[in-house]
Coordinates of C-alpha atoms in Angstrom, one line a residue:
M1 CA 17.4 -32.5 15.0
R2 CA 20.4 -32.8 13.0
N3 CA 24.0 -32.1 14.4
R4 CA 25.8 -30.1 11.8
Q5 CA 29.4 -28.5 12.4
L6 CA 30.2 -24.9 11.6
P7 CA 31.5 -23.1 9.6
R8 CA 29.9 -24.8 6.5
T9 CA 29.9 -23.4 2.8
G10 CA 28.8 -20.1 2.6
S11 CA 29.9 -19.1 6.0
T12 CA 33.0 -17.2 7.0
A13 CA 34.3 -17.4 10.7
L14 CA 36.2 -14.6 12.0
R15 CA 38.3 -15.0 15.0
G16 CA 41.2 -13.5 16.7
N17 CA 42.2 -11.0 19.3
R18 CA 41.2 -7.7 18.8
Q19 CA 44.1 -6.0 18.7
S20 CA 46.2 -8.5 16.3
R21 CA 43.1 -7.9 14.0
I22 CA 43.6 -4.2 14.0
M23 CA 47.1 -4.5 13.2
D24 CA 46.8 -7.3 10.3
S25 CA 43.8 -5.8 8.4
M26 CA 42.8 -2.9 6.5
N27 CA 41.1 -1.5 9.4
G28 CA 41.3 2.4 9.8
L29 CA 39.5 5.6 11.2
H30 CA 38.1 8.0 8.6
C31 CA 37.3 11.6 9.7
L32 CA 35.0 14.1 7.6
V33 CA 34.7 17.3 8.9
D34 CA 32.5 20.3 7.6
V35 CA 33.7 23.9 9.0
Q36 CA 31.0 26.5 9.0
R37 CA 32.9 29.7 10.4
C38 CA 36.8 29.8 10.1
T39 CA 37.9 33.1 11.4
K40 CA 41.6 33.2 9.9
I41 CA 40.9 33.9 6.2
A42 CA 44.4 32.9 5.2
F43 CA 43.6 29.1 6.0
L44 CA 40.9 29.4 3.6
T45 CA 42.9 31.5 0.4
D46 CA 46.5 30.7 1.0
V47 CA 47.3 27.0 1.1
S48 CA 50.9 27.7 2.6
A49 CA 49.4 28.6 5.8
W50 CA 48.1 25.0 6.4
H51 CA 51.9 23.9 5.8
G52 CA 53.4 24.6 8.9
I53 CA 50.6 23.3 11.2
V54 CA 50.2 20.2 9.2
A55 CA 53.8 19.1 9.1
Q56 CA 54.1 19.9 13.2
A57 CA 50.8 17.7 13.5
L58 CA 52.2 14.9 11.3
V59 CA 55.2 14.8 13.2
K60 CA 53.5 14.8 16.6
H61 CA 51.4 11.8 15.8
G62 CA 53.7 9.7 14.1
F63 CA 52.3 10.0 10.6
T64 CA 54.6 10.2 7.2
Q65 CA 54.2 12.3 4.6
V66 CA 55.1 11.0 1.0
G67 CA 53.5 13.6 -1.4
F68 CA 51.6 16.6 -1.9
A69 CA 49.0 18.3 -4.4
T70 CA 47.3 21.5 -4.7
H71 CA 45.1 23.6 -7.0
A72 CA 44.1 27.2 -6.5
F73 CA 40.7 28.8 -8.0
E74 CA 41.0 32.1 -9.2
G75 CA 38.1 34.2 -10.3
E76 CA 37.8 37.0 -13.1
A77 CA 39.5 40.2 -12.3
G78 CA 37.4 43.2 -11.7
A79 CA 37.6 46.7 -13.3
D80 CA 40.5 47.6 -10.9
G81 CA 42.3 44.5 -12.0
A82 CA 42.3 42.9 -8.4
K83 CA 41.1 39.2 -8.6
P84 CA 38.8 38.3 -5.5
Q85 CA 40.0 35.7 -3.1
H86 CA 39.2 32.4 -4.0
G87 CA 39.6 29.1 -2.3
F88 CA 41.8 25.9 -2.8
T89 CA 41.6 22.4 -3.1
C90 CA 44.8 20.2 -1.7
T91 CA 46.0 16.8 -0.5
W92 CA 48.7 15.7 1.8
L93 CA 49.5 12.0 0.8
L94 CA 50.4 10.0 3.7
A95 CA 52.3 6.5 4.1
E96 CA 49.1 5.8 6.2
S97 CA 46.7 7.3 3.6
H98 CA 45.6 11.1 3.2
I99 CA 44.5 14.5 4.4
A100 CA 42.2 16.5 2.0
L101 CA 41.0 19.9 2.2
H102 CA 38.7 22.2 0.2
T103 CA 38.0 25.8 1.0
W104 CA 35.3 28.6 0.4
P105 CA 36.5 31.9 1.3
E106 CA 33.4 33.4 0.5
T107 CA 31.4 31.7 3.2
Q108 CA 34.2 31.1 5.6
S109 CA 34.2 27.5 5.4
Y110 CA 36.0 24.5 4.4
T111 CA 36.1 20.5 4.3
L112 CA 38.6 18.4 6.1
D113 CA 39.0 14.7 5.0
A114 CA 41.6 12.6 7.0
Y115 CA 41.8 8.9 6.9
V116 CA 44.6 6.9 8.5
C117 CA 45.0 3.0 8.3
N118 CA 45.8 0.5 11.2
F119 CA 48.1 -1.6 9.1
S120 CA 50.9 -1.6 11.1
N121 CA 50.0 0.4 14.2
N122 CA 46.6 1.5 15.9
N123 CA 46.6 5.1 14.8
E124 CA 43.1 5.8 15.9
A125 CA 44.0 8.0 18.9
G126 CA 46.6 9.7 16.6
V127 CA 44.3 10.9 13.7
R128 CA 41.6 12.0 16.2
S129 CA 44.0 14.4 18.1
M130 CA 45.5 15.6 14.9
V131 CA 42.0 16.6 13.7
L132 CA 41.6 18.6 16.8
D133 CA 44.8 20.1 16.4
L134 CA 44.2 21.2 13.0
L135 CA 40.6 22.6 13.7
F136 CA 42.0 24.8 16.6
A137 CA 45.2 25.7 14.6
S138 CA 42.7 27.3 11.7
G139 CA 40.5 29.1 13.9
A140 CA 37.6 26.9 13.3
K141 CA 35.0 28.1 15.3
E142 CA 31.8 26.2 14.2
H143 CA 32.3 22.5 12.9
Y144 CA 30.6 19.3 12.5
V145 CA 32.7 16.1 12.6
Q146 CA 31.9 12.5 11.4
W147 CA 34.0 9.3 12.3
A148 CA 33.5 6.3 10.4
W149 CA 35.4 2.7 11.0
R150 CA 36.7 1.4 8.1
G151 CA 37.6 -2.1 7.0
D152 CA 36.6 -5.5 8.8
R153 CA 35.7 -3.7 12.2
P154 CA 33.4 -1.4 11.1
L155 CA 30.1 -0.2 12.9
V156 CA 27.0 -2.3 13.0
L157 CA 24.5 -0.1 11.1
D158 CA 20.8 -1.1 11.7
E159 CA 18.5 1.0 9.3
H160 CA 15.1 1.8 10.1
G161 CA 13.1 2.7 7.1
G162 CA 16.2 4.6 5.2
E163 CA 15.4 7.7 7.1
H164 CA 16.9 6.8 10.7
G165 CA 18.9 4.0 12.1
L166 CA 21.2 2.8 14.9
W167 CA 25.1 2.2 15.2
Y168 CA 27.1 -0.1 17.4
R169 CA 30.8 -0.4 17.4
G170 CA 31.7 -4.2 17.1
E171 CA 33.2 -6.9 15.5
R172 CA 32.0 -9.3 13.2
T173 CA 32.6 -13.1 13.9
L174 CA 30.5 -14.9 11.6
V175 CA 28.9 -14.1 7.9
S176 CA 26.9 -17.0 6.6
H177 CA 25.0 -16.5 3.4
S178 CA 21.7 -19.0 3.3
A179 CA 19.3 -19.4 0.5
Y180 CA 17.1 -16.8 1.7
Q181 CA 19.3 -14.2 3.5
C182 CA 22.7 -13.0 5.2
I183 CA 23.0 -13.8 8.7
E184 CA 25.6 -12.3 10.9
I185 CA 27.0 -12.5 14.1
W186 CA 28.7 -9.5 16.0
N187 CA 30.6 -9.0 19.2
T188 CA 29.9 -5.6 20.6
K189 CA 31.0 -3.8 24.0
E190 CA 27.7 -2.6 24.8
F191 CA 25.0 -5.3 23.9
G192 CA 27.4 -8.5 23.9
Q193 CA 26.7 -10.7 20.8
M194 CA 24.4 -9.5 18.3
L195 CA 22.5 -11.4 15.5
K196 CA 21.6 -9.7 12.2
I197 CA 19.5 -11.2 9.6
G198 CA 19.2 -9.5 6.3
G199 CA 20.9 -6.2 7.6
I200 CA 18.6 -6.0 10.6
V201 CA 19.6 -6.4 14.1
M202 CA 17.3 -9.3 15.5
S203 CA 18.6 -10.1 18.9
T204 CA 21.5 -9.1 21.3
Q205 CA 22.7 -10.9 24.4
R206 CA 21.8 -7.6 26.5
D207 CA 18.2 -7.0 25.7
E208 CA 16.8 -9.9 23.8
A209 CA 14.7 -10.9 26.6
F210 CA 12.9 -7.4 26.7
Y211 CA 11.6 -8.8 23.3
H212 CA 11.1 -12.5 23.8
E213 CA 9.8 -12.2 27.2
P214 CA 6.7 -10.0 26.3
L215 CA 6.0 -11.7 23.0
V216 CA 5.8 -15.1 24.5
H217 CA 4.6 -15.0 28.1
V218 CA 1.6 -12.5 27.6
P219 CA -0.1 -14.7 24.9
M220 CA 0.4 -17.9 26.8
L221 CA -0.8 -16.2 30.2
L222 CA -3.9 -14.7 28.6
S223 CA -4.6 -18.3 27.2
D224 CA -3.4 -20.6 29.8
A225 CA -1.5 -22.4 27.0
A226 CA -0.8 -26.2 26.6
N227 CA -0.1 -26.1 22.9
V228 CA 2.2 -23.2 21.2
V229 CA 2.9 -22.5 17.8
V230 CA 5.8 -20.3 16.9
L231 CA 6.1 -18.9 13.4
G232 CA 9.8 -18.1 12.6
G233 CA 11.8 -18.0 15.7
G234 CA 14.5 -20.0 14.6
D235 CA 17.0 -18.3 17.1
G236 CA 15.2 -20.2 19.8
G237 CA 14.5 -17.5 22.2
S238 CA 10.7 -17.8 21.8
V239 CA 10.9 -21.5 22.2
R240 CA 13.1 -21.0 25.4
E241 CA 10.4 -18.9 26.8
A242 CA 7.4 -21.1 26.0
L243 CA 9.4 -23.8 27.8
K244 CA 9.4 -22.1 31.3
H245 CA 5.5 -22.7 31.4
V246 CA 4.8 -26.0 33.3
G247 CA 1.7 -26.7 31.6
V248 CA 3.3 -26.7 28.2
E249 CA 2.8 -30.1 26.3
R250 CA 3.9 -29.2 22.6
V251 CA 5.7 -26.5 21.1
D252 CA 5.6 -26.4 17.0
V253 CA 8.2 -24.4 15.3
F254 CA 7.7 -23.4 11.7
E255 CA 10.8 -21.6 10.6
L256 CA 11.6 -21.0 6.8
D257 CA 15.6 -21.0 7.0
W258 CA 17.3 -23.7 8.7
A259 CA 20.6 -21.8 8.6
V260 CA 19.1 -19.5 11.2
V261 CA 18.7 -22.3 13.7
E262 CA 22.1 -23.8 12.8
V263 CA 24.2 -20.5 13.1
T264 CA 22.7 -19.4 16.5
R265 CA 22.6 -22.8 18.1
E266 CA 26.4 -23.1 17.2
W267 CA 27.5 -19.7 18.1
M268 CA 24.9 -18.1 20.2
P269 CA 23.6 -21.2 22.7
W270 CA 22.8 -18.8 25.2
L271 CA 19.6 -17.8 22.9
D272 CA 18.0 -21.0 23.0
A273 CA 19.6 -22.5 26.1
G274 CA 19.3 -25.9 25.2
A275 CA 15.5 -25.7 24.1
W276 CA 16.0 -27.6 20.8
A277 CA 16.8 -30.8 22.9
D278 CA 13.4 -30.8 24.7
P279 CA 11.3 -33.7 23.5
R280 CA 8.1 -31.0 23.6
V281 CA 9.9 -29.0 20.8
H282 CA 8.8 -30.1 17.2
L283 CA 10.7 -28.2 14.6
Q284 CA 9.8 -27.8 10.7
I285 CA 11.7 -26.0 8.2
D286 CA 9.5 -24.8 5.5
D287 CA 7.1 -21.8 4.4
G288 CA 5.4 -20.9 7.8
L289 CA 1.8 -20.4 6.4
V290 CA 2.2 -23.8 4.2
L291 CA 3.0 -25.5 7.6
L292 CA 0.2 -23.9 9.4
S293 CA -2.2 -24.9 6.8
T294 CA -1.1 -28.5 7.2
Y295 CA -1.3 -28.1 11.0
I296 CA -5.0 -26.8 10.7
Q297 CA -5.8 -29.8 8.3
E298 CA -4.4 -32.5 10.6
G299 CA -7.3 -31.1 13.1
R300 CA -4.7 -29.2 15.4
R301 CA -5.1 -26.1 17.2
A302 CA -2.9 -23.8 19.1
D303 CA -3.3 -22.1 22.3
A304 CA -1.1 -19.6 21.8
L305 CA 0.5 -18.7 18.4
V306 CA 3.4 -16.5 18.5
L307 CA 4.4 -14.7 15.1
D308 CA 8.1 -14.2 15.8
L309 CA 8.8 -12.8 12.4
T310 CA 11.2 -10.2 10.6
D311 CA 9.5 -7.0 9.8
P312 CA 7.1 -6.7 7.1
D313 CA 9.0 -6.4 3.6
P314 CA 8.2 -7.6 0.0
R315 CA 9.1 -11.2 0.8
S316 CA 7.7 -11.2 4.2
S317 CA 4.5 -9.0 3.6
P318 CA 2.2 -12.1 3.0
L319 CA 2.7 -12.9 6.5
Y320 CA 0.8 -9.8 7.5
A321 CA -1.7 -9.7 4.9
P322 CA -5.6 -10.5 5.5
A323 CA -5.5 -14.0 4.2
A324 CA -2.7 -14.7 6.6
M325 CA -4.6 -13.4 9.5
A326 CA -7.8 -15.5 8.8
L327 CA -5.4 -18.4 8.9
Y328 CA -4.0 -17.5 12.0
R329 CA -7.5 -17.3 13.5
E330 CA -8.5 -20.7 12.2
S331 CA -5.6 -22.2 13.9
L332 CA -6.2 -21.2 17.3
S333 CA -8.3 -23.1 19.9
E334 CA -11.5 -21.7 21.2
R335 CA -9.3 -19.8 24.0
G336 CA -6.6 -19.3 21.8
V337 CA -4.3 -16.0 21.4
L338 CA -2.3 -14.6 18.5
S339 CA 1.0 -12.6 19.4
L340 CA 3.0 -10.3 17.1
H341 CA 5.4 -7.5 17.4
L342 CA 4.5 -4.3 15.5
G343 CA 7.2 -1.8 15.3
L344 CA 8.7 1.5 16.8
A345 CA 6.2 3.9 18.6
L346 CA 6.3 7.5 16.9
I347 CA 8.6 6.7 13.9
E348 CA 7.1 7.9 10.9
S349 CA 8.3 5.0 8.7
D350 CA 6.8 2.5 11.1
K351 CA 3.2 4.3 11.5
E352 CA 2.0 2.8 8.1
R353 CA 2.8 -0.6 8.7
I354 CA 1.7 -0.5 12.3
A355 CA -1.8 1.0 11.4
S356 CA -2.1 -1.7 8.3
T357 CA -1.2 -4.4 10.5
L358 CA -3.6 -3.5 13.2
S359 CA -6.3 -3.0 10.7
A360 CA -5.9 -6.3 9.4
L361 CA -6.0 -7.9 13.0
R362 CA -8.9 -5.9 14.0
A363 CA -11.0 -7.1 10.8
T364 CA -10.1 -10.7 11.7
F365 CA -10.4 -10.9 15.6
A366 CA -13.1 -9.7 18.2
H367 CA -10.5 -8.7 20.4
V368 CA -7.1 -6.9 19.8
E369 CA -4.7 -5.1 22.3
V370 CA -1.6 -3.2 22.0
Y371 CA 1.2 -3.4 24.4
W372 CA 4.7 -2.3 24.6
S373 CA 8.1 -3.0 25.9
I374 CA 11.6 -1.2 25.5
V375 CA 13.9 -2.9 23.3
P376 CA 16.9 -0.6 23.3
S377 CA 19.0 -2.6 20.4
Y378 CA 15.4 -1.9 18.6
G379 CA 15.5 2.0 19.2
G380 CA 13.3 2.2 22.0
M381 CA 9.3 1.6 22.7
W382 CA 8.6 -1.4 20.6
L383 CA 4.8 -2.0 20.2
M384 CA 3.4 -5.6 20.0
A385 CA -0.2 -6.7 20.0
V386 CA -2.2 -9.9 21.2
A387 CA -5.7 -10.9 19.5
S388 CA -8.2 -13.4 20.4
Q389 CA -11.7 -14.2 19.6
Q390 CA -12.6 -14.4 23.3
P391 CA -12.1 -11.3 25.8
L392 CA -8.4 -10.6 27.1
V393 CA -8.2 -11.0 30.7
W394 CA -5.1 -9.5 31.8
E395 CA -5.6 -9.7 35.7
G396 CA -4.9 -12.6 38.0
H397 CA -1.9 -14.1 36.4
G398 CA 0.9 -12.9 39.1
E399 CA 1.3 -16.5 40.6
R400 CA 2.0 -17.9 37.3
L401 CA 4.3 -15.1 36.6
E402 CA 6.3 -15.8 39.5
A403 CA 6.2 -19.3 38.8
L404 CA 8.3 -18.6 35.7
G405 CA 11.3 -17.9 37.7
S406 CA 13.7 -15.0 37.3
L407 CA 12.5 -13.0 34.3
Q408 CA 14.4 -9.9 32.8
W409 CA 11.6 -7.9 31.5
L410 CA 8.3 -9.0 32.7
S411 CA 6.7 -9.0 36.2
P412 CA 3.0 -8.6 37.5
A413 CA 3.6 -4.8 37.5
M414 CA 5.3 -4.8 34.0
L415 CA 2.2 -6.8 32.7
S416 CA 0.0 -4.1 33.8
A417 CA 2.0 -1.3 32.6
G418 CA 2.6 -2.7 29.1
R419 CA -0.9 -2.1 28.3
A420 CA -1.0 1.8 29.5
L421 CA -0.2 3.6 26.2
P422 CA 1.1 7.1 26.2
P423 CA -1.7 9.5 24.8
V424 CA 0.3 10.6 22.1
V425 CA 0.8 6.7 20.9
Q426 CA -2.8 5.9 21.3
T427 CA -3.6 9.0 18.9
L428 CA -1.2 8.4 16.4
L429 CA -0.7 4.8 16.1
V430 CA -3.6 2.8 17.8
P431 CA -6.5 5.3 18.1
Q432 CA -8.9 2.2 18.0
N433 CA -7.1 0.1 20.8
N434 CA -9.8 -2.4 22.0
A435 CA -10.4 -3.0 25.7

């Protein structure tokens, strides 16, 4: 393999001490509060009621007011000439940024927006305490608080289908734009180093083995694999696991994006653990289906075909289509087994995709089984599947599993347990799971 140095054109490395980066950038903490029941009506109708508690809070927490603006809303006078109580909107301008209020007396509610930057000081603890002081002093009985970290130390957001997602607080250390996608590396407290590709979390230091071990070892055990093909898998995790089997003669890796290999090998060497240097590993960079077609034309066949791919989207959907499934079947040896990941169990946005993938598998292979792992950084119970033209024999692999050495997820007990699907999963996602 070529030996390249990073960062290169299109990559941005972000280094430095965490505290110094807080001080020298636009980082800051933004607070958004919705108050549903404010018992002190004066705070909803009279902006002057806020001046004292805001001034006190600013002094207490070391913030500097540089300006103020307000506007009161008035309704039409009634028959008696009295005007109903209406709310107001106002903003305290701070040297650190702002505090903004908008009130609705008729519903006993108000919104509070407070943002302070960390340009010269770390103000996160101060703004948290200040917001709580203001809520207490104004008589807020029911409230909903959202915190957002701004700047180049934000939340790592991993959206799942646009309806839900996971977030992690971290520090981005690399951004690389390849011809195909954006590749990011983050440092997080809970999961260690984290790899994001196309905005989606792919691997983390804490739990990547919970994905790679079952994805790779299950098909290799079921087929007693000597020849392995990995479609995708440019981060090297699947290759690393395949090489733990002493009977492996060759591992072919068909990866679309060289940048994934380059970035992870340089910045996350624990992922491949030196696997790329093994002479049994043969990496080719191109469209996976094209490379697999050539593999077949050369008369070669795989005992284990591992689809270490991104989730289906408009660009990757051909890899999950019926035509691709037929190609996968043709690429396997007589005893060959295919493995792939399906998605989160019980998540509405994943159900249709899982059902479609399983339908294509069952229409192509004589034997299909679903199993699972727990991948916390993916959101929980992650479904996988194996498929073959031969019956899948799960028993009798204990010694071979033990020979793999220390694994983090897979064991003889977990291999057996992984096939046991909760009734709700069987009903909703895999109603035709073959035995």
